[in-house]
Each structure stands twice: as C-alpha cells, then as structure tokens.
Backbone as a printed PyTorch tensor [residue, N CA C, xyz], in Angstrom:
tensor([[[ -9.9350,  -9.0710,  23.1050],
         [-11.2460,  -8.9020,  22.5070],
         [-11.1220,  -9.1240,  20.9930]],

        [[-11.8070, -10.1190,  20.4920],
         [-11.8080, -10.4110,  19.0580],
         [-13.0080,  -9.7620,  18.3980]],

        [[-12.7620,  -9.1670,  17.2520],
         [-13.8380,  -8.5640,  16.4890],
         [-13.6780,  -8.9600,  15.0390]],

        [[-14.7810,  -9.2970,  14.3890],
         [-14.7480,  -9.5990,  12.9670],
         [-14.7870,  -8.3060,  12.1770]],

        [[-14.2320,  -8.3690,  11.0080],
         [-14.2840,  -7.2210,  10.1270],
         [-13.7470,  -7.5850,   8.7640]],

        [[-14.1660,  -6.8570,   7.7850],
         [-13.6990,  -7.0720,   6.4220],
         [-13.4260,  -5.7200,   5.7920]],

        [[-12.2680,  -5.6050,   5.1930],
         [-11.9620,  -4.3920,   4.4620],
         [-12.2880,  -4.6210,   2.9970]],

        [[-12.3690,  -3.5600,   2.2430],
         [-12.8260,  -3.6560,   0.8640],
         [-11.7380,  -4.1070,  -0.0970]],

        [[-10.4900,  -3.6730,   0.1290],
         [ -9.4800,  -3.8590,  -0.9050],
         [ -8.0880,  -3.7330,  -0.2990]],

        [[ -7.1570,  -4.5560,  -0.7690],
         [ -5.7660,  -4.3870,  -0.3540],
         [ -4.8390,  -4.6990,  -1.5200]],

        [[ -3.6680,  -4.0740,  -1.4750],
         [ -2.6360,  -4.2790,  -2.4850],
         [ -1.3320,  -4.5270,  -1.7380]],

        [[ -0.5850,  -5.5330,  -2.1770],
         [  0.6980,  -5.8400,  -1.5560],
         [  1.7920,  -5.7720,  -2.6090]],

        [[  2.9160,  -5.1620,  -2.2400],
         [  4.0940,  -5.1990,  -3.1020],
         [  5.2740,  -5.6690,  -2.2570]],

        [[  6.4790,  -5.5320,  -2.7650],
         [  7.6520,  -6.0250,  -2.0360],
         [  7.8740,  -5.3190,  -0.7020]],

        [[  7.4630,  -4.0580,  -0.6030],
         [  7.7730,  -3.2630,   0.5740],
         [  6.6210,  -3.0810,   1.5460]],

        [[  5.3990,  -2.9840,   1.0550],
         [  4.3090,  -2.6790,   1.9680],
         [  2.9730,  -3.2140,   1.4850]],

        [[  1.9770,  -2.9850,   2.3300],
         [  0.5960,  -3.3570,   2.0470],
         [ -0.2540,  -2.1060,   2.1930]],

        [[ -1.1840,  -1.9050,   1.2700],
         [ -2.1150,  -0.7830,   1.3340],
         [ -3.5230,  -1.3500,   1.4650]],

        [[ -4.2290,  -0.9040,   2.4920],
         [ -5.6130,  -1.3160,   2.7380],
         [ -6.5170,  -0.1330,   2.4580]],

        [[ -7.5750,  -0.3760,   1.6880],
         [ -8.5830,   0.6550,   1.4280],
         [ -9.9310,   0.0900,   1.8470]],

        [[-10.6050,   0.8100,   2.7110],
         [-11.9510,   0.4220,   3.1280],
         [-12.8890,   1.5430,   2.7060]],

        [[-13.9720,   1.1990,   2.0310],
         [-14.8820,   2.2470,   1.5910],
         [-16.1400,   2.2620,   2.4400]],

        [[-16.7000,   3.4360,   2.5430],
         [-17.9500,   3.6580,   3.2750],
         [-18.8760,   4.4520,   2.3680]],

        [[-20.1520,   4.1500,   2.4170],
         [-21.0910,   4.8380,   1.5330],
         [-21.3540,   6.2700,   1.9680]],

        [[-21.2720,   6.5280,   3.2820],
         [-21.5160,   7.8870,   3.7740],
         [-20.4400,   8.2920,   4.7610]],

        [[-20.1160,   9.5700,   4.7570],
         [-19.1550,  10.1200,   5.7040],
         [-19.8780,  10.3860,   7.0250]],

        [[-19.4480,   9.7530,   8.1200],
         [-20.1150,   9.9890,   9.4040],
         [-19.6560,  11.3100,  10.0210]],

        [[-20.4390,  11.8270,  10.9340],
         [-20.0260,  13.0240,  11.6590],
         [-18.8070,  12.7220,  12.5270]],

        [[-18.7830,  11.5310,  13.1190],
         [-17.6690,  11.1070,  13.9610],
         [-16.9800,   9.9200,  13.2810]],

        [[-15.7870,  10.1310,  12.7880],
         [-15.0630,   9.1060,  12.0180],
         [-14.2300,   8.1730,  12.8910]],

        [[-14.2390,   8.3800,  14.1920],
         [-13.3390,   7.6210,  15.0660],
         [-13.5350,   6.1070,  14.9960]],

        [[-14.7610,   5.6370,  14.9040],
         [-14.9980,   4.1810,  14.8530],
         [-14.4180,   3.5850,  13.5800]],

        [[-14.5680,   4.2640,  12.4620],
         [-14.0090,   3.7720,  11.2020],
         [-12.4850,   3.8020,  11.2300]],

        [[-11.9220,   4.8240,  11.8160],
         [-10.4670,   4.9210,  11.9310],
         [ -9.9380,   3.7800,  12.8020]],

        [[-10.6060,   3.5170,  13.8970],
         [-10.2210,   2.4060,  14.7830],
         [-10.2880,   1.0810,  14.0250]],

        [[-11.3190,   0.8990,  13.2420],
         [-11.5000,  -0.3170,  12.4650],
         [-10.3430,  -0.5150,  11.4800]],

        [[ -9.9920,   0.5040,  10.7390],
         [ -8.9000,   0.3950,   9.7680],
         [ -7.5680,   0.1870,  10.4880]],

        [[ -7.3820,   0.8080,  11.6250],
         [ -6.1600,   0.5890,  12.3910],
         [ -6.0290,  -0.8620,  12.8390]],

        [[ -7.1340,  -1.5110,  13.1730],
         [ -7.0990,  -2.9410,  13.5220],
         [ -6.6890,  -3.7760,  12.3140]],

        [[ -7.2310,  -3.4470,  11.1450],
         [ -6.8400,  -4.1610,   9.9230],
         [ -5.3410,  -3.9870,   9.6580]],

        [[ -4.8630,  -2.7540,   9.7900],
         [ -3.4440,  -2.4780,   9.5570],
         [ -2.5680,  -3.2890,  10.5130]],

        [[ -2.9280,  -3.3010,  11.7690],
         [ -2.1530,  -4.0240,  12.7710],
         [ -2.1130,  -5.5200,  12.4540]],

        [[ -3.2460,  -6.0880,  12.1080],
         [ -3.3100,  -7.5230,  11.8020],
         [ -2.4700,  -7.8630,  10.5790]],

        [[ -2.5910,  -7.0790,   9.5180],
         [ -1.8420,  -7.3500,   8.2950],
         [ -0.3490,  -7.1710,   8.5240]],

        [[  0.0250,  -6.1820,   9.2960],
         [  1.4300,  -5.9340,   9.5990],
         [  2.0340,  -7.1040,  10.3670]],

        [[  1.2930,  -7.6310,  11.3270],
         [  1.7670,  -8.7680,  12.1070],
         [  1.8600, -10.0270,  11.2520]],

        [[  0.8890, -10.2520,  10.4000],
         [  0.8760, -11.4550,   9.5610],
         [  1.9790, -11.4600,   8.5140]],

        [[  2.1840, -10.3270,   7.8680],
         [  3.0860, -10.2740,   6.7280],
         [  4.4230,  -9.5820,   7.0160]],

        [[  4.5680,  -9.0250,   8.2240],
         [  5.8200,  -8.3580,   8.6010],
         [  6.2250,  -7.2810,   7.5970]],

        [[  5.2210,  -6.4640,   7.2100],
         [  5.4590,  -5.3720,   6.2670],
         [  4.8120,  -4.0990,   6.7970]],

        [[  5.3340,  -2.9790,   6.3370],
         [  4.6950,  -1.7030,   6.6200],
         [  3.3050,  -1.7310,   5.9970]],

        [[  2.3190,  -1.2780,   6.7320],
         [  0.9400,  -1.3050,   6.2480],
         [  0.3370,   0.0860,   6.3330]],

        [[ -0.2330,   0.5280,   5.2310],
         [ -0.9210,   1.8180,   5.1690],
         [ -2.4170,   1.5560,   5.0540]],

        [[ -3.2080,   2.4590,   5.6040],
         [ -4.6530,   2.3030,   5.5560],
         [ -5.3450,   3.5760,   5.1160]],

        [[ -6.4170,   3.4040,   4.3640],
         [ -7.1970,   4.5360,   3.8620],
         [ -8.6790,   4.2420,   4.0010]],

        [[ -9.4380,   5.2830,   4.2630],
         [-10.9010,   5.2360,   4.1970],
         [-11.3220,   6.0300,   2.9740]],

        [[-12.2190,   5.4590,   2.2000],
         [-12.7380,   6.1470,   1.0210],
         [-14.2450,   6.3130,   1.2050]],

        [[-14.6780,   7.5720,   1.2640],
         [-16.0900,   7.8940,   1.4690],
         [-16.7380,   8.1590,   0.1110]],

        [[-17.6870,   7.3010,  -0.2480],
         [-18.3080,   7.3740,  -1.5710],
         [-19.1910,   8.6030,  -1.7600]],

        [[-19.8230,   9.0890,  -0.6830],
         [-20.7610,  10.1960,  -0.8340],
         [-20.0950,  11.4920,  -1.2900]],

        [[-18.8360,  11.6870,  -0.9090],
         [-18.1500,  12.9130,  -1.3370],
         [-16.8170,  12.6210,  -2.0420]],

        [[-16.5900,  11.3310,  -2.3580],
         [-15.3910,  10.9100,  -3.1110],
         [-14.1040,  11.3720,  -2.4050]],

        [[-14.0750,  11.2290,  -1.0840],
         [-12.9320,  11.6620,  -0.2810],
         [-12.1360,  10.4360,   0.1790]],

        [[-10.8080,  10.4860,   0.0120],
         [ -9.9240,   9.4400,   0.5070],
         [ -9.1120,  10.0240,   1.6560]],

        [[ -9.1220,   9.3300,   2.8100],
         [ -8.4500,   9.8030,   4.0050],
         [ -7.4630,   8.7390,   4.4590]],

        [[ -6.2090,   9.1460,   4.6560],
         [ -5.2260,   8.1970,   5.1860],
         [ -5.4390,   8.0300,   6.6800]],

        [[ -5.3480,   6.8000,   7.1410],
         [ -5.5280,   6.4870,   8.5560],
         [ -4.1850,   6.1620,   9.1560]]])
C-alpha cells in the first residue's frame, strides 16, 4: 500500500537523520500521526542506510514528542 506524505523538516549528519513533522493542533488520538512519522522514518532509513529519529511538534502547546 503506497501512501503520499510530506514531513516538515529533516536534518542529516554523518551518523543519523532526524525528521520533525509539525501539526497545528494536538489530536486526542495521536496514533495516526505516529504511524505517519514511522513511515517517514522507515523510508529514510532504507534510502540512506542510517539510523533515523522522528519527532512530532504540536504548535498549539509547543510540545515535541519523539516517535
């Protein structure tokens, strides 16, 4: 199953890649957003053969959550 998606920001260094995706509001159920970031992490890890970290940043309460 192919799904399109775009994350907001990524940084790559010699050892790993960090993906940050921001959302304007914190949902009651974060599972869909977590699944989305996990797909981004998996794709980037496969493409670049690096450890990939993912974060969700919720603008409404300025909260950063590691995925």
